[in-house]
XYZ file of C-alpha atoms in Angstrom:
695
model
C -85.042 25.680 68.846
C -83.310 27.348 65.872
C -83.575 25.281 62.683
C -83.478 25.688 58.920
C -87.015 26.566 57.822
C -87.576 23.363 55.838
C -86.212 20.959 58.486
C -89.497 20.441 60.356
C -91.332 19.991 57.071
C -89.049 17.164 55.941
C -88.979 15.516 59.399
C -92.788 15.351 59.441
C -92.860 14.056 55.880
C -90.303 11.368 56.768
C -92.267 10.306 59.870
C -95.414 10.107 57.737
C -93.971 8.054 54.888
C -91.980 5.493 56.908
C -93.954 3.112 59.037
C -92.729 0.985 61.911
C -92.011 1.616 65.547
C -88.700 1.958 67.270
C -87.574 4.044 70.183
C -85.833 6.602 67.962
C -88.892 7.229 65.822
C -91.196 7.486 68.838
C -88.885 9.978 70.556
C -88.634 12.091 67.421
C -92.418 12.039 66.987
C -93.010 13.066 70.604
C -90.515 15.890 70.160
C -92.319 17.273 67.099
C -95.920 16.750 68.252
C -97.119 18.091 71.603
C -99.029 15.774 74.005
C -102.345 17.281 72.894
C -101.493 16.632 69.230
C -100.650 20.195 68.145
C -97.860 21.068 65.731
C -95.070 23.354 66.954
C -95.307 27.064 66.227
C -92.728 28.126 63.639
C -91.588 31.749 63.421
C -89.003 33.379 61.182
C -86.196 35.712 62.218
C -88.591 38.672 62.122
C -91.032 36.985 64.483
C -93.670 36.260 61.831
C -95.506 32.940 62.106
C -94.859 30.457 59.280
C -97.658 28.082 58.283
C -96.100 24.617 58.538
C -99.006 22.458 57.388
C -99.296 23.079 53.628
C -101.169 20.866 51.155
C -98.117 18.763 50.281
C -97.300 17.947 53.902
C -100.954 17.394 54.777
C -101.235 14.892 51.907
C -98.179 12.975 53.132
C -99.524 12.915 56.699
C -102.933 11.673 55.561
C -101.184 8.771 53.791
C -99.508 7.682 57.043
C -100.541 4.536 58.905
C -99.865 6.307 62.217
C -103.259 7.589 63.394
C -101.658 10.210 65.666
C -100.119 11.850 62.587
C -103.370 11.543 60.625
C -105.355 13.223 63.410
C -102.994 16.196 63.353
C -103.398 16.497 59.578
C -107.193 16.387 59.937
C -107.236 19.262 62.404
C -108.703 22.512 61.091
C -109.586 20.904 57.741
C -112.432 22.690 55.984
C -114.629 21.309 53.211
C -112.493 22.789 50.420
C -109.316 21.198 51.783
C -111.140 17.893 52.310
C -112.203 17.955 48.653
C -108.639 18.538 47.429
C -107.264 15.816 49.706
C -109.838 13.167 48.721
C -108.825 13.654 45.069
C -105.401 12.074 45.689
C -104.019 8.556 45.692
C -102.513 6.691 48.627
C -104.821 7.744 51.483
C -105.411 5.261 54.268
C -108.942 4.060 54.976
C -108.935 5.992 58.248
C -107.971 9.253 56.500
C -110.446 8.768 53.663
C -113.288 8.074 56.111
C -112.671 11.317 58.011
C -112.446 13.344 54.806
C -115.683 11.832 53.494
C -117.437 12.733 56.747
C -116.273 16.330 56.286
C -117.659 16.346 52.744
C -121.005 15.030 54.000
C -121.294 18.246 56.012
C -121.545 20.354 52.845
C -124.891 21.944 52.051
C -126.069 22.257 48.446
C -125.002 25.886 48.030
C -121.461 25.149 49.233
C -121.364 22.015 47.090
C -122.014 23.891 43.843
C -119.336 26.466 44.700
C -116.595 23.815 44.418
C -114.949 24.064 40.962
C -114.879 20.914 38.806
C -116.530 18.899 41.548
C -117.096 15.896 39.281
C -113.405 14.921 39.381
C -113.946 13.573 42.917
C -116.334 10.861 41.711
C -113.798 8.072 40.931
C -111.874 8.711 44.145
C -114.962 8.628 46.377
C -116.159 5.369 44.816
C -112.692 3.771 44.976
C -112.061 4.657 48.631
C -115.537 3.478 49.653
C -114.883 0.160 47.916
C -111.685 -0.178 49.953
C -113.633 0.145 53.186
C -113.837 3.893 53.846
C -116.974 4.990 55.689
C -119.100 8.059 54.942
C -119.574 10.086 51.778
C -123.185 8.987 51.101
C -124.599 12.522 51.099
C -121.723 13.928 49.040
C -122.016 11.078 46.527
C -125.751 11.674 46.244
C -125.238 15.390 45.521
C -122.527 14.540 43.019
C -124.696 12.015 41.186
C -127.645 14.430 40.989
C -125.404 17.180 39.619
C -124.150 14.886 36.863
C -127.709 13.885 35.971
C -128.772 17.533 35.729
C -125.883 18.378 33.429
C -126.655 15.437 31.169
C -123.036 15.117 30.121
C -122.185 11.786 31.662
C -124.222 8.924 32.932
C -124.052 8.663 36.706
C -121.871 5.820 37.870
C -123.532 3.340 40.134
C -121.451 2.560 43.164
C -121.746 -1.137 42.433
C -120.151 -0.781 38.983
C -116.582 -1.921 38.584
C -114.134 0.965 38.606
C -110.426 0.831 37.806
C -108.155 3.647 38.873
C -105.656 2.853 36.118
C -105.921 4.772 33.852
C -108.091 7.421 35.571
C -111.022 8.897 33.647
C -110.332 11.834 31.375
C -112.831 14.113 33.187
C -110.157 14.732 35.788
C -107.740 16.329 33.378
C -109.810 18.572 31.113
C -108.909 21.757 32.920
C -105.254 21.243 33.782
C -103.536 24.631 33.777
C -99.962 24.271 32.544
C -97.317 26.906 33.233
C -96.868 29.387 30.373
C -93.920 28.992 28.040
C -90.863 31.138 28.746
C -90.589 34.243 26.530
C -88.234 34.301 23.560
C -85.047 36.366 23.887
C -84.459 39.264 21.521
C -81.336 39.555 19.369
C -79.602 41.834 21.890
C -80.605 39.707 24.872
C -79.416 36.510 23.202
C -76.071 38.088 22.246
C -75.566 39.348 25.803
C -76.470 35.954 27.274
C -73.944 34.133 25.075
C -71.168 36.615 25.929
C -71.850 36.188 29.649
C -71.656 32.397 29.426
C -68.347 32.560 27.541
C -66.839 35.075 29.971
C -67.704 32.907 32.983
C -66.667 29.660 31.178
C -69.934 28.080 32.413
C -71.435 27.550 28.974
C -74.733 25.636 29.238
C -77.568 26.188 26.770
C -81.080 25.832 28.152
C -84.338 25.369 26.267
C -84.761 29.164 26.338
C -81.645 29.690 24.200
C -82.630 26.866 21.828
C -86.102 28.319 21.417
C -84.785 31.859 20.931
C -82.205 30.803 18.324
C -84.893 29.090 16.251
C -87.331 31.984 16.586
C -85.776 34.047 13.787
C -82.928 33.882 11.302
C -81.437 37.032 12.850
C -81.102 35.275 16.214
C -79.501 32.276 14.518
C -76.943 34.557 12.867
C -76.062 35.890 16.337
C -75.213 32.344 17.466
C -73.211 31.680 14.289
C -71.251 34.897 14.793
C -70.594 33.972 18.428
C -69.125 30.634 17.312
C -66.897 32.270 14.699
C -65.539 34.968 17.033
C -64.828 32.584 19.931
C -63.313 29.555 18.213
C -60.503 29.343 20.777
C -63.008 29.052 23.622
C -65.152 26.443 21.869
C -62.124 24.361 20.831
C -61.040 24.161 24.487
C -64.603 23.412 25.692
C -65.825 20.510 23.569
C -69.145 20.262 25.418
C -69.926 23.907 24.681
C -68.957 23.384 21.024
C -71.300 20.389 20.704
C -74.172 22.361 22.255
C -73.648 25.275 19.871
C -73.428 23.021 16.801
C -76.576 21.204 17.910
C -78.359 24.555 18.219
C -77.215 25.707 14.762
C -78.092 22.395 13.088
C -81.580 22.548 14.580
C -82.020 26.125 13.343
C -80.703 25.220 9.883
C -83.666 22.877 9.392
C -85.898 25.927 9.655
C -83.640 28.427 7.858
C -81.808 26.790 4.873
C -79.452 29.766 4.497
C -78.013 29.007 7.935
C -76.933 25.573 6.688
C -74.888 27.217 3.933
C -73.300 29.692 6.358
C -72.429 26.912 8.800
C -70.871 24.787 6.048
C -68.802 27.750 4.825
C -67.578 28.503 8.348
C -66.557 24.881 8.964
C -64.639 24.725 5.671
C -62.849 27.955 6.580
C -61.968 26.620 10.031
C -60.452 23.429 8.606
C -58.094 25.441 6.404
C -56.980 28.139 8.812
C -57.200 26.837 12.383
C -55.704 23.995 14.393
C -58.785 21.887 15.041
C -58.701 19.527 18.057
C -58.821 15.845 16.997
C -61.898 15.237 19.173
C -64.100 17.468 17.000
C -62.267 17.368 13.665
C -64.489 14.645 12.201
C -67.626 16.526 13.194
C -66.434 19.781 11.571
C -65.377 17.898 8.431
C -68.844 16.368 8.076
C -70.452 19.782 8.439
C -68.055 21.268 5.871
C -68.794 18.483 3.369
C -72.567 18.827 3.693
C -74.857 18.654 0.624
C -74.929 21.625 -1.732
C -78.133 23.645 -1.318
C -80.679 23.087 -4.063
C -81.349 25.871 -6.596
C -85.032 25.060 -6.558
C -87.430 27.652 -5.192
C -87.418 27.954 -1.450
C -89.939 25.838 0.310
C -90.994 26.011 3.896
C -89.291 23.283 5.913
C -91.769 21.796 8.355
C -90.467 21.905 11.909
C -91.210 19.376 14.578
C -93.942 20.747 16.767
C -93.351 20.749 20.514
C -95.233 18.104 22.443
C -98.746 19.226 23.341
C -99.154 18.079 26.942
C -102.935 18.346 26.852
C -103.198 15.943 23.909
C -100.192 13.709 24.657
C -100.748 10.166 25.873
C -98.801 8.543 28.681
C -96.724 6.681 26.074
C -95.809 9.950 24.334
C -94.682 11.475 27.621
C -92.642 8.413 28.597
C -90.957 8.354 25.192
C -90.140 12.066 25.425
C -88.628 11.663 28.901
C -86.505 8.787 27.627
C -85.220 10.322 24.382
C -84.816 14.032 25.048
C -81.497 14.702 26.769
C -81.604 18.502 26.966
C -84.707 18.986 29.094
C -84.570 21.664 31.754
C -85.682 20.833 35.284
C -88.946 22.726 34.786
C -89.744 20.943 31.504
C -88.934 17.560 33.012
C -91.095 18.251 36.075
C -94.040 19.231 33.854
C -93.708 16.028 31.838
C -93.487 13.861 34.971
C -96.448 15.562 36.653
C -98.569 15.101 33.542
C -97.430 11.487 33.168
C -98.421 10.474 36.719
C -101.826 12.071 36.158
C -102.416 9.904 33.107
C -100.821 6.780 34.595
C -101.062 6.910 38.408
C -99.380 3.522 38.954
C -96.372 4.437 36.735
C -96.442 1.000 35.037
C -99.644 -0.227 33.373
C -99.783 -4.011 33.889
C -103.065 -4.385 31.983
C -101.115 -4.417 28.699
C -99.373 -7.410 27.117
C -96.008 -8.587 28.442
C -94.066 -7.010 25.575
C -95.519 -3.593 26.331
C -94.953 -4.051 30.091
C -91.290 -4.905 29.445
C -90.964 -1.813 27.260
C -92.359 0.386 30.055
C -90.004 -1.211 32.594
C -87.044 -0.675 30.252
C -87.918 3.024 30.112
C -88.541 3.588 33.839
C -85.775 1.266 35.136
C -83.350 1.860 32.250
C -79.665 2.437 32.913
C -79.613 5.443 30.575
C -81.293 8.802 31.143
C -81.863 8.197 34.865
C -82.528 11.890 35.481
C -86.253 12.196 36.086
C -86.901 8.449 36.132
C -85.442 8.145 39.639
C -88.313 10.348 40.749
C -90.803 7.996 39.079
C -89.223 4.947 40.732
C -89.365 6.685 44.118
C -93.101 7.364 43.650
C -93.833 3.808 42.514
C -94.221 2.442 46.056
C -96.634 5.233 46.999
C -98.826 4.923 43.900
C -98.783 1.341 42.664
C -100.950 -1.439 44.070
C -99.315 -4.587 45.526
C -100.376 -6.499 42.391
C -98.564 -3.987 40.183
C -95.400 -4.077 42.298
C -95.398 -7.898 42.255
C -95.836 -7.958 38.467
C -92.944 -5.502 38.026
C -90.737 -7.596 40.327
C -91.419 -10.808 38.378
C -90.773 -9.140 35.007
C -87.528 -7.501 36.184
C -86.196 -10.798 37.585
C -87.166 -12.870 34.537
C -83.642 -12.488 33.175
C -80.668 -10.203 33.680
C -80.734 -7.142 31.424
C -77.643 -4.936 31.273
C -79.836 -2.027 30.144
C -81.677 -2.038 33.502
C -80.224 0.142 36.262
C -78.896 -1.937 39.223
C -79.700 0.975 41.550
C -83.359 0.948 40.501
C -83.560 -2.843 40.933
C -81.992 -2.622 44.406
C -84.571 -0.021 45.399
C -87.284 -2.382 44.137
C -85.880 -5.309 46.156
C -85.518 -3.250 49.340
C -89.130 -2.153 49.086
C -90.356 -5.693 48.424
C -88.377 -6.986 51.419
C -90.696 -5.008 53.700
C -93.372 -7.643 53.031
C -92.675 -11.368 52.745
C -95.465 -11.885 50.188
C -93.295 -10.451 47.403
C -90.099 -12.497 47.796
C -91.057 -15.782 49.459
C -91.993 -17.513 46.174
C -89.039 -16.508 44.000
C -87.636 -19.280 41.822
C -83.965 -20.223 41.692
C -83.500 -18.406 38.366
C -85.129 -15.264 39.763
C -82.807 -15.356 42.778
C -79.834 -15.671 40.421
C -81.008 -12.619 38.486
C -81.443 -10.633 41.710
C -77.902 -11.585 42.791
C -76.522 -10.490 39.415
C -78.005 -7.020 39.918
C -76.606 -6.921 43.474
C -73.079 -7.670 42.260
C -73.393 -5.021 39.541
C -74.438 -2.487 42.175
C -71.426 -3.457 44.310
C -69.148 -3.033 41.274
C -70.488 0.516 40.839
C -70.270 1.529 44.514
C -67.228 -0.340 45.872
C -64.419 1.885 44.457
C -65.829 5.080 45.998
C -67.966 3.673 48.830
C -66.504 0.427 50.291
C -68.972 0.554 53.210
C -71.717 -0.401 50.747
C -70.610 -4.039 51.195
C -71.741 -3.950 54.828
C -75.088 -2.428 53.843
C -75.659 -5.127 51.234
C -74.745 -7.976 53.599
C -77.119 -6.490 56.186
C -79.800 -6.580 53.499
C -78.986 -10.244 52.716
C -79.343 -11.024 56.428
C -82.786 -9.408 56.254
C -83.739 -11.521 53.207
C -82.670 -14.919 54.589
C -85.785 -15.425 56.778
C -87.905 -14.725 53.653
C -86.022 -16.533 50.864
C -84.052 -19.004 52.953
C -80.299 -19.508 52.655
C -80.632 -19.856 48.863
C -80.108 -16.124 48.368
C -76.799 -16.334 50.256
C -75.623 -19.367 48.262
C -76.581 -17.856 44.889
C -74.869 -14.563 45.701
C -71.694 -16.345 46.826
C -71.738 -18.503 43.666
C -72.041 -15.419 41.476
C -69.140 -13.750 43.298
C -66.954 -16.859 42.905
C -67.711 -17.149 39.181
C -66.695 -13.505 38.622
C -63.626 -13.698 40.877
C -62.307 -16.726 38.950
C -63.158 -15.364 35.498
C -61.368 -13.059 33.053
C -63.488 -10.050 34.035
C -61.918 -6.643 34.615
C -59.717 -6.119 37.652
C -62.203 -3.739 39.299
C -65.090 -6.166 38.799
C -63.152 -9.129 40.204
C -61.963 -7.063 43.161
C -65.495 -5.991 44.066
C -66.790 -9.581 43.810
C -63.941 -10.919 45.979
C -64.537 -8.238 48.621
C -68.248 -9.063 48.726
C -67.499 -12.790 49.077
C -65.128 -12.088 51.979
C -67.761 -9.974 53.727
C -70.364 -12.734 53.250
C -68.088 -15.368 54.802
C -67.285 -13.028 57.682
C -70.962 -12.431 58.453
C -72.122 -16.020 57.815
C -69.570 -18.521 59.196
C -71.727 -21.395 57.951
C -70.965 -20.403 54.325
C -68.157 -22.568 52.939
C -66.451 -21.938 49.581
C -64.292 -24.701 48.160
C -60.822 -23.350 47.245
C -60.406 -25.799 44.359
C -63.842 -25.732 42.756
C -66.954 -23.629 42.335
C -68.780 -25.585 45.037
C -70.658 -23.538 47.661
C -72.112 -25.243 50.723
C -73.783 -24.480 54.037
C -71.991 -26.261 56.871
C -74.410 -26.590 59.749
C -78.040 -25.589 59.955
C -78.122 -21.945 58.948
C -81.762 -21.579 59.925
C -80.995 -22.750 63.447
C -78.003 -20.377 63.685
C -80.062 -17.471 62.435
C -82.821 -18.293 64.913
C -80.324 -18.583 67.756
C -78.789 -15.233 66.828
C -82.196 -13.623 66.951
C -83.071 -15.331 70.238
C -79.761 -14.340 71.851
C -80.176 -10.705 70.801
C -83.626 -10.696 72.392
C -82.302 -12.303 75.580
C -79.535 -9.708 75.912
C -82.042 -6.906 75.479
C -84.294 -8.434 78.145
C -81.318 -8.833 80.492
C -80.625 -5.104 80.434
C -84.307 -4.236 80.825
C -85.144 -6.559 83.744
C -86.618 -4.743 86.749
C -86.391 -7.575 89.258
C -83.208 -9.159 90.658
C -84.603 -12.689 90.276
C -85.303 -12.080 86.568
C -81.717 -10.890 86.088
C -80.347 -14.008 87.799
C -82.524 -16.259 85.619
C -81.455 -14.474 82.417
C -77.773 -14.741 83.376
C -78.158 -18.504 83.954
C -79.713 -18.953 80.494
C -77.017 -16.888 78.789
C -74.259 -18.776 80.616
C -75.664 -22.023 79.213
C -75.620 -20.626 75.652
C -72.046 -19.352 76.044
C -70.915 -22.798 77.165
C -72.415 -24.652 74.180
C -72.237 -22.131 71.306
C -69.463 -19.577 71.691
C -69.475 -18.387 68.058
C -73.012 -17.067 68.340
C -72.095 -15.068 71.441
C -69.076 -13.549 69.676
C -71.368 -12.243 66.943
C -73.293 -10.379 69.656
C -70.333 -8.226 70.767
C -71.661 -5.114 68.958
C -75.025 -5.596 70.698
C -73.334 -5.840 74.101
C -71.320 -2.667 73.411
C -74.463 -0.713 72.542
C -76.294 -1.969 75.632
C -73.409 -0.960 77.916
C -73.356 2.479 76.320
C -77.102 2.762 76.957
C -76.585 1.956 80.666
C -73.861 4.609 80.888
C -76.334 7.234 79.660
C -78.610 6.659 82.673
C -78.284 9.075 85.611
C -76.080 7.885 88.481
C -78.970 8.203 90.928
C -80.842 5.510 89.018
C -77.893 3.075 89.071
C -76.614 3.737 92.582
C -78.850 1.301 94.457
C -79.411 -1.254 91.658
C -77.465 -4.438 92.239
C -78.643 -5.893 88.940
C -76.442 -3.510 86.919
C -73.343 -4.637 88.841
C -74.324 -8.269 88.208
C -74.718 -7.606 84.487
C -71.331 -5.875 84.190
C -69.581 -8.683 86.105
C -71.320 -11.272 83.924
C -70.190 -9.584 80.697
C -66.594 -9.293 81.891
C -66.508 -12.960 82.945
C -67.993 -13.992 79.597
C -65.379 -12.043 77.639
C -62.543 -13.581 79.659
C -63.914 -17.083 78.934
C -64.309 -16.296 75.212
C -60.997 -14.454 74.771
C -59.212 -17.372 73.097
C -62.108 -17.783 70.638
C -61.980 -14.190 69.378
C -60.124 -14.081 66.021
C -57.265 -11.605 65.797
C -58.949 -10.012 62.764
C -62.071 -9.137 64.742
C -60.916 -7.428 67.940
C -62.522 -4.086 67.038
C -65.807 -5.088 68.688
C -63.919 -6.150 71.822
C -62.171 -2.752 71.889
C -65.538 -0.996 71.774
C -66.904 -3.155 74.597
C -63.914 -2.435 76.868
C -64.120 1.262 76.016
C -67.793 1.191 77.040
C -66.877 -0.467 80.349
C -64.299 2.254 81.027
C -66.898 4.949 80.306
C -69.308 3.245 82.716
C -66.584 3.098 85.382
C -65.699 6.800 85.051
C -69.308 8.042 85.046
C -70.893 5.863 87.729
C -68.312 3.911 89.773
C -65.170 6.031 90.154
C -64.968 7.410 93.697
C -67.600 5.023 95.102
C -67.220 2.002 97.352
C -67.475 -0.327 94.324
C -64.531 1.183 92.421
C -61.933 -1.311 93.681
C -64.004 -4.353 92.724
C -64.900 -3.095 89.222
C -61.347 -1.818 88.605
C -59.997 -5.274 89.375
C -62.517 -6.936 87.034
C -61.749 -4.603 84.116
C -58.000 -5.013 84.662
C -58.460 -8.811 84.649
C -60.143 -8.451 81.250
C -57.298 -6.274 79.921
C -54.724 -8.760 81.233
C -56.527 -11.591 79.436
C -56.608 -9.425 76.294
C -52.831 -8.918 76.510
C -52.241 -12.646 76.946
C -54.321 -13.692 73.917
C -53.886 -10.758 71.504
C -50.867 -8.838 72.709
C -50.362 -6.664 69.610
C -54.010 -5.619 69.383
C -54.215 -5.027 73.134
C -51.083 -2.839 73.138
C -52.468 -0.812 70.226
C -55.798 -0.411 72.050
C -54.104 0.833 75.235
C -51.913 3.140 73.147
C -54.951 4.692 71.421
C -56.721 4.878 74.778
C -53.853 6.932 76.158
C -53.247 4.791 79.247
C -54.421 7.449 81.714
C -57.797 5.822 82.352
C -56.250 2.388 82.938
C -53.392 3.751 85.052
C -55.929 5.365 87.393
C -57.539 1.975 88.057
C -54.129 0.398 88.700
C -53.482 3.051 91.362
C -56.842 2.240 92.969
C -56.204 -1.538 93.092
C -52.457 -1.449 93.976
C -51.901 -5.096 93.038
C -48.655 -6.469 91.582
C -50.670 -8.844 89.401
C -51.293 -5.964 87.014
C -47.686 -4.825 86.674
C -47.619 -6.164 83.101
C -50.320 -3.680 82.119
C -48.363 -0.892 83.813
C -45.245 -1.855 81.829
C -47.231 -1.549 78.607
C -48.463 1.901 79.659
C -44.947 3.030 80.588
C -43.633 1.947 77.173
C -46.110 4.194 75.330
C-alpha cells in the first residue's frame, strides 16, 4: 500500500488514544496489526526500511487500554527503553507492570550505566501504588544508590507521594535548545530587504534579538523604515512590527529614541500619513526631550530563564507575550508541563485556581493554550478534571473560550460521574457556552448545529431532559431579545434543530415557557430499544428469529409511529449494509426478502405520517432499495415481485408527497424505475411512467 510516510504513525496514535469498540475501529486495527501482533514493514521510495515505532508512538501505545496495542509496543523493548517509558505519565497498570518487570532484569552494572537513574523513583512508587506489579529489585537498587550518594533520604514506599508538582530532582539536567545566533548588520539588512520585496513582512524573535544586539543594527532598521515609507504605510501590520522593534531598541540605546522622534516629525510634515497610524506617529514625534544628564546604562529586561522559572512564570509568559515563535512557545509549554504535569494545580486556593483556568481556557491568546487543553485529559487525574469542570461552570465568563469549554464537556460526557450531579445553575452556564459556540460556528459551518444536537442527545441519559430545556430556554431568551442579528439567527436555528430532533420539546409562541410534552425518558428509551431491535433484525441467522423480530416491530409501528419515523436513517444504513454483501450469500436466504418486504410495507403504512419537510430520509431509503434490486435481484426469479413492491412504495410516495416524489424521480433519472415498470408490465403504474416521461 502506498501512503504518506506519517499516515501509519498517526493512525496508530489515534487507535491508541481513543478507547471503545466498534466495527470500524476493529477493522482498522486488524488492517494495521498482523494476526501475530507485528507492525507492518514500512519502506521508502528507495526501498530503505523506516522504523515506525519511535519513542513518541511507543509512549502513546503504552497509554492505551487495548492490551493488543500495548503488547505490540512492549515487543523488543530493552532496559533503556523501559526506563525512559516508565518515567512518563499516563501509563496503564498493565503497561507499567510489564515495564517494571523489564527493569527488574537489570544487573547492578547495567543499572549504574543509566544516566540520572534517580528520576525514576517517583514514577515507580506512584505506579506501584496504583496497582502495578513488579519493580521490587529495581526499587531496591535505586534506594541503595541514593543511600550511598547521601544526597537525599531514601523514600519509603509507604510514604505519601504526590505527583503534582513532581520533585525537582527530575529537572536538574534538562538540556534546552541553544539560542539562535544574532544576525550581523549585513545579514539583517538583507533579511529586511527580502521581506519587503516579497511583501510577506513578519518579524521573528531572531530579528528582534538582532536589532537590540547593537546600535548599528538598530540604525539599519531605522534606515529601512525611512527608505520604505510607502510600503509600511500600505502594510499597517508591518509598520507596527517595525515601530515595536525600534521602541524596544530605544530603551537600550537612547540615541535611537531621538532619531525615531526626528523621523516621525519629518514624516508628519512631508508625507501623507494614513489615518490608521497617524496618532501613533504623532505620539512618537511628540516624545520627551532627551535629558542632558550624563548617559546612564538603561537596564534591559532579561529574557526568562527556563531553568529557574516557576510554572506561574511560564504560564504568565505564554499568556502575555504575543510575538513568540513556534519554537519558543513549544519550549515554554514543554517546560511548563514538566513543572506542572496536570496543567491546573487544584491544591491552591480557589482564587488561584480560577486564575489558572482563566489563563489556560481564556478567549485571548489561544495559540499554545489549545495544546495544553488537549493534553489535559491525558495528564490530569479525574479529581482535577472534576474540579476544573465545577469551577468553569460556576458562572458564565465571557473571557473563557467557548471552544475550550465545549472540549471539556465532550471529554466529561465520556463518563457519567462528571455530569450526573450538575446543578441547575451549572447546566445554565454550560448552555450559555454552547450557544456562544454556535454563534461563532454557525455563519461559516451551519452543520455544527447537528453536531451539537447529537451531543445533547448523548447528554440526556446523564443529565436528564433538564439540559434540553435549559438550552431551549437560553435560545428563546436570545431570539426574543435585542441581541445582534447574527446572534439571534444562530439561537433561532439551534432552537429549530432541537425541536426537530426532540418532538417532545414544546415552546410557547406567546411566552418564554418551555415544556416537555410526554415522557421524554420513555421516548428516549424506546428510540434506543428500537434501534437495537432493527440491528438484531438484520443480523438474525434463523428464519424463526426474523419472524419474531418482525412481529415485535409491527406492534411498535402500530402504536408509536413517530418513533419509527426517527429510525429512517438507521433503516437506510442497514439496507446499504445488506447491499454490500456478495450475491452468493443472499441468494438462498429467505430472511433478507422478508426484511425488505417488511420495510416496504412499513413505509407504505407510515407514508401519511411523514412530514413534507423530512422526506430526505425516505429518499435515501428508496435509493438503497433500488441499489439492492440492481445488485442482487435484477435478472433473477424474484425481480417481478420486488419490482412490484418498490413501485407500490413509489406510487404511495407520489400520492402523499407528489412534489417531493417527482423531484426524487427527476434526480434519480427515471431509468432505474422505468426498467422495473418494463419488468412488471402493469397498468397500475402508468402514473409513475407519466412522471418519468415528463422529465
